[in-house]
Short mmCIF file of C-alpha atoms in Angstrom, two decimals:
data_model
loop_
_atom_site.label_atom_id
_atom_site.label_comp_id
_atom_site.label_asym_id
_atom_site.label_seq_id
_atom_site.Cartn_x
_atom_site.Cartn_y
_atom_site.Cartn_z
CA MET A 4 0.31 0.22 -0.20
CA LYS A 5 1.66 3.31 -0.98
CA MET A 6 0.93 6.29 1.38
CA GLU A 7 2.42 9.59 2.12
CA ARG A 8 4.17 10.30 5.26
CA GLU A 9 3.46 13.74 5.70
CA TYR A 10 5.52 14.46 8.42
CA ILE A 11 8.77 14.18 6.13
CA ARG A 12 9.45 17.80 5.08
CA ILE A 13 10.48 18.35 1.28
CA ASN A 14 11.30 21.58 -0.36
CA LYS A 15 11.68 21.64 -3.81
CA PRO A 16 14.96 23.50 -4.52
CA SER A 17 15.39 26.54 -7.42
CA PRO A 18 14.60 24.56 -10.59
CA LEU A 19 17.36 23.42 -12.74
CA PRO A 20 18.38 25.55 -15.32
CA ASN A 21 17.47 24.13 -19.22
CA TYR A 22 20.33 25.51 -20.37
CA THR A 23 23.62 22.98 -20.35
CA PRO A 24 26.29 25.79 -19.73
CA LEU A 25 24.50 27.08 -16.82
CA LEU A 26 23.90 23.68 -15.23
CA LYS A 27 27.72 23.10 -15.55
CA GLU A 28 28.26 26.05 -13.30
CA LEU A 29 26.20 25.40 -10.80
CA GLY A 30 27.60 24.39 -7.04
CA ASP A 31 27.40 21.26 -5.68
CA ASP A 32 25.19 22.29 -2.68
CA PHE A 33 22.61 23.33 -5.80
CA TRP A 34 22.79 20.14 -6.65
CA LYS A 35 22.93 18.24 -3.44
CA GLU A 36 19.46 20.19 -2.84
CA TRP A 37 18.21 18.31 -5.61
CA VAL A 38 19.55 14.74 -4.79
CA PHE A 39 17.86 15.40 -1.43
CA TYR A 40 15.23 16.17 -2.66
CA HIS A 41 14.40 13.28 -4.34
CA LEU A 42 15.38 10.72 -1.60
CA LEU A 43 12.82 11.94 0.34
CA THR A 44 10.34 12.46 -2.42
CA PHE A 45 10.85 8.30 -1.86
CA TYR A 46 10.94 7.98 1.58
CA GLN A 47 7.26 9.67 1.43
CA ASN A 48 5.90 7.65 -0.73
CA TYR A 49 7.34 4.22 -1.45
CA ASP A 50 5.11 1.71 -0.85
CA SER A 51 5.61 -0.08 2.67
CA ILE A 52 4.00 -3.41 1.87
CA GLU A 53 6.08 -3.92 -1.56
CA LEU A 54 9.05 -3.64 0.50
CA LYS A 55 8.38 -5.59 3.25
CA GLU A 56 7.48 -8.25 1.13
CA LYS A 57 10.48 -7.95 -0.54
CA ILE A 58 12.36 -7.88 2.87
CA GLU A 59 10.32 -11.10 3.96
CA ASN A 60 11.48 -13.05 0.74
CA GLU A 61 14.94 -12.27 1.12
CA ARG A 62 15.39 -13.06 4.46
CA LYS A 63 13.80 -16.95 3.68
CA LYS A 64 16.97 -17.25 1.64
CA ALA A 65 19.85 -19.12 3.00
CA TYR A 66 22.13 -16.74 2.57
CA PRO A 67 19.58 -13.00 2.51
CA ARG A 68 21.41 -10.02 1.97
CA VAL A 69 18.52 -7.33 2.93
CA GLU A 70 20.57 -4.85 2.87
CA ARG A 71 21.09 -5.25 -0.57
CA GLU A 72 17.78 -5.93 -1.61
CA ILE A 73 16.90 -2.60 -0.21
CA ALA A 74 19.24 -0.41 -1.69
CA LYS A 75 18.05 -1.96 -5.45
CA PHE A 76 14.66 -1.50 -4.38
CA LEU A 77 15.31 2.22 -4.00
CA ARG A 78 17.83 2.54 -7.02
CA ILE A 79 14.85 1.20 -9.28
CA LYS A 80 12.17 3.37 -8.02
CA LEU A 81 14.31 6.37 -8.10
CA ASN A 82 15.08 5.95 -11.79
CA ALA A 83 11.98 5.03 -12.58
CA ASP A 84 10.98 8.73 -11.26
CA LYS A 85 11.20 10.60 -14.68
CA LYS A 86 11.71 13.84 -12.94
CA PHE A 87 14.52 12.11 -11.60
CA GLY A 88 15.80 10.37 -14.82
CA TYR A 89 15.69 14.20 -16.23
CA HIS A 90 18.72 14.82 -14.33
CA PHE A 91 20.22 12.13 -12.48
CA LYS A 92 20.67 8.71 -12.79
CA ALA A 93 21.25 5.97 -9.82
CA PHE A 94 23.75 3.17 -10.53
CA GLY A 95 24.23 0.03 -8.58
CA GLU A 96 27.43 -1.18 -6.22
CA ASN A 97 29.54 0.71 -9.04
CA THR A 98 27.93 -0.60 -11.75
CA ASN A 99 24.87 -0.47 -14.16
CA ASP A 100 23.92 -4.21 -13.66
CA GLU A 101 22.29 -5.25 -10.97
CA GLU A 102 23.97 -8.53 -10.62
CA VAL A 103 27.22 -7.42 -10.42
CA GLU A 104 28.53 -6.49 -6.79
CA GLY A 105 30.54 -3.79 -6.58
CA ASN A 106 31.79 -0.61 -4.46
CA TYR A 107 29.17 1.58 -3.52
CA ASP A 108 25.37 0.64 -2.41
CA ILE A 109 24.17 4.03 -4.33
CA THR A 110 26.09 6.14 -6.53
CA ILE A 111 23.96 9.22 -8.04
CA HIS A 112 24.96 10.77 -11.24
CA SER A 113 24.86 13.92 -13.25
CA THR A 114 27.04 14.34 -16.23
CA ASN A 115 26.26 18.21 -15.97
CA TRP A 116 27.30 18.26 -12.10
CA LYS A 117 30.97 18.76 -12.57
CA SER A 118 31.43 16.74 -9.30
CA LYS A 119 29.80 14.18 -11.20
CA ASP A 120 29.07 11.84 -8.46
CA PHE A 121 26.88 11.53 -5.07
CA HIS A 122 27.91 8.48 -3.39
CA PHE A 123 26.06 6.71 -0.55
CA GLU A 124 26.63 3.77 1.45
CA CYS A 125 23.75 1.88 2.87
CA LYS A 126 23.43 -0.01 6.42
CA ASN A 127 20.57 -1.79 7.95
CA LEU A 128 20.36 -0.88 11.54
CA ASP A 129 18.30 -2.82 14.47
CA SER A 130 18.13 -2.87 18.05
CA SER A 131 21.56 -4.48 18.32
CA LYS A 132 25.32 -2.33 18.89
CA ASP A 133 26.63 -4.60 16.07
CA LEU A 134 24.86 -3.10 13.12
CA VAL A 135 25.43 0.40 14.58
CA CYS A 136 29.10 -0.43 14.52
CA LYS A 137 29.22 -1.62 11.08
CA TYR A 138 27.51 1.53 10.16
CA ILE A 139 30.57 3.15 11.33
CA TYR A 140 33.78 1.34 12.22
CA TYR A 141 34.62 -2.09 13.64
CA ASN A 142 37.03 -4.79 13.72
CA THR A 143 37.06 -7.61 11.52
CA TYR A 144 39.62 -9.52 13.53
CA LYS A 145 41.04 -10.39 10.53
CA LYS A 146 44.42 -10.33 9.34
CA ASP A 147 46.43 -8.14 6.79
CA SER A 148 50.09 -9.04 5.43
CA ASN A 149 51.63 -7.43 8.59
CA ASN A 150 49.48 -9.40 10.83
CA GLU A 151 47.33 -5.76 11.94
CA ASN A 152 43.87 -6.35 12.44
CA ILE A 153 41.52 -5.04 9.60
CA PHE A 154 39.04 -2.93 10.55
CA ASP A 155 35.91 -1.87 8.79
CA GLY A 156 32.46 -0.32 8.03
CA GLY A 157 30.40 2.67 6.25
CA VAL A 158 31.45 5.55 7.62
CA PHE A 159 35.00 4.16 7.90
CA ARG A 160 35.22 3.71 4.31
CA TYR A 161 35.58 7.55 3.90
CA PHE A 162 38.40 7.73 5.44
CA ASN A 163 40.70 4.43 4.78
CA GLY A 164 41.32 5.62 1.08
CA LYS A 165 38.35 3.47 0.01
CA TYR A 166 35.52 5.57 -0.67
CA ALA A 167 35.26 9.20 -2.70
CA GLN A 168 39.03 10.03 -2.72
CA LYS A 169 38.37 13.08 -5.04
CA LEU A 170 35.18 14.42 -3.35
CA ASN A 171 35.02 16.68 -0.06
CA PHE A 172 31.61 14.61 0.54
CA GLY A 173 29.70 11.30 0.94
CA GLY A 174 26.53 9.73 1.96
CA MET A 175 25.45 7.24 4.72
CA ILE A 176 21.54 6.12 4.66
CA GLY A 177 20.36 3.69 7.34
CA PHE A 178 17.76 1.25 6.88
CA VAL A 179 16.37 0.89 10.40
CA LEU A 180 14.28 -2.43 10.48
CA GLU A 181 13.86 -2.27 14.40
CA GLY A 182 13.76 0.16 17.26
CA ASP A 183 13.71 3.98 17.43
CA VAL A 184 15.52 6.36 14.35
CA GLN A 185 16.22 9.16 17.18
CA ASN A 186 18.25 6.56 19.73
CA LYS A 187 20.05 4.65 16.42
CA LYS A 188 21.09 8.28 15.26
CA ASN A 189 22.02 9.01 19.15
CA GLU A 190 23.80 5.79 19.28
CA ILE A 191 25.64 6.68 16.32
CA ILE A 192 27.04 9.84 17.33
CA THR A 193 27.93 8.61 20.01
CA LYS A 194 30.19 6.11 18.35
CA LEU A 195 31.43 8.79 15.72
CA ASN A 196 33.37 10.38 18.69
CA GLU A 197 35.77 7.65 18.96
CA LYS A 198 38.79 7.63 17.05
CA PHE A 199 39.59 5.46 14.05
CA ASN A 200 43.00 3.90 13.53
CA THR A 201 43.39 6.06 10.35
CA THR A 202 43.77 8.98 12.95
CA PRO A 203 43.64 12.11 12.42
CA ASN A 204 41.96 11.12 9.25
CA GLY A 205 38.12 10.44 10.11
CA ASP A 206 38.48 12.92 13.55
CA LEU A 207 34.62 14.31 14.52
CA LEU A 208 35.19 17.62 14.25
CA ARG A 209 31.48 18.31 14.66
CA ILE A 210 27.30 17.39 13.98
CA VAL A 211 25.02 19.26 12.47
CA ASP A 212 21.38 17.61 13.59
CA ASN A 213 18.58 17.81 11.28
CA SER A 214 20.83 18.92 8.48
CA ILE A 215 17.93 18.29 6.11
CA GLU A 216 14.87 20.15 5.65
CA GLN A 217 15.30 20.14 9.19
CA ASN A 218 13.88 16.62 9.08
CA ASN A 219 14.68 14.99 12.66
CA PHE A 220 16.28 12.07 10.81
CA THR A 221 19.06 13.55 8.94
CA PHE A 222 22.47 14.88 10.71
CA ASN A 223 25.59 15.79 9.05
CA SER A 224 28.79 14.62 10.11
CA TYR A 225 32.13 16.91 10.00
CA HIS A 226 35.27 14.99 9.97
CA LYS A 227 38.95 16.14 8.80
CA ARG A 228 40.41 14.11 6.02
CA PHE A 229 43.56 15.42 3.94
CA ASN A 230 44.30 18.38 6.21
CA SER A 231 40.58 19.88 5.60
CA GLU A 232 37.31 18.71 6.24
CA PHE A 233 34.94 16.07 4.94
CA VAL A 234 31.22 15.68 5.24
CA ILE A 235 28.71 12.83 5.52
CA HIS A 236 25.31 13.56 4.72
CA HIS A 237 23.00 10.63 6.63
CA LEU A 238 19.42 10.08 6.56
CA LEU A 239 18.11 7.30 8.48
CA PHE A 240 14.93 5.48 7.12
CA ASN A 241 12.42 4.08 9.21
CA PHE A 242 11.27 0.62 7.82
CA THR A 243 10.23 -0.78 10.87
#
């Protein structure tokens, strides 16, 4: 069943010009406003029954990958929106082939945007602390060639040389499958204050709460990276 979620604040940005040279002059903040607009529009109008069925069917598999299935659902819905498709394309896991696994869960691309890509790492969140760690930073207890522990995590990948190395921004989308969104947000912010093994890369500088259209399921985290600031835009979607 499709239902509109009135509590989600959405403000349509200023129109994008029709003249290509003008589009290429627009700054990152302008383009990001449009990306957020489309993500929030999806969140306000997605069919909860359709998504629930997909999640339940995935969970029945021998090796379920619920996180990947939800990210795929989101990409497909974005690309089916003609207004989104006029300027953007959502790619899956760094590839346009939905069956091939790559790096990024969602990459939103526009040929007219000078930065070209807005990368999003997606992570499930439930009532456990374990998934909060995987959203941010955790010890895999695997060893590298120097017999040192290997660390991983959604946020961490922006600071270990893997993600968005030529950009000063990235995104995280949390799929909240159990528990309260505000509690999850507080747990994430607490965890973000812990230092990574890449210190000072990744050290938290500040949090801007309710950062996207004053929605309380969003916030920005600003971090040190390459002697400058790197911002991660967080959206926590309640799929309980």
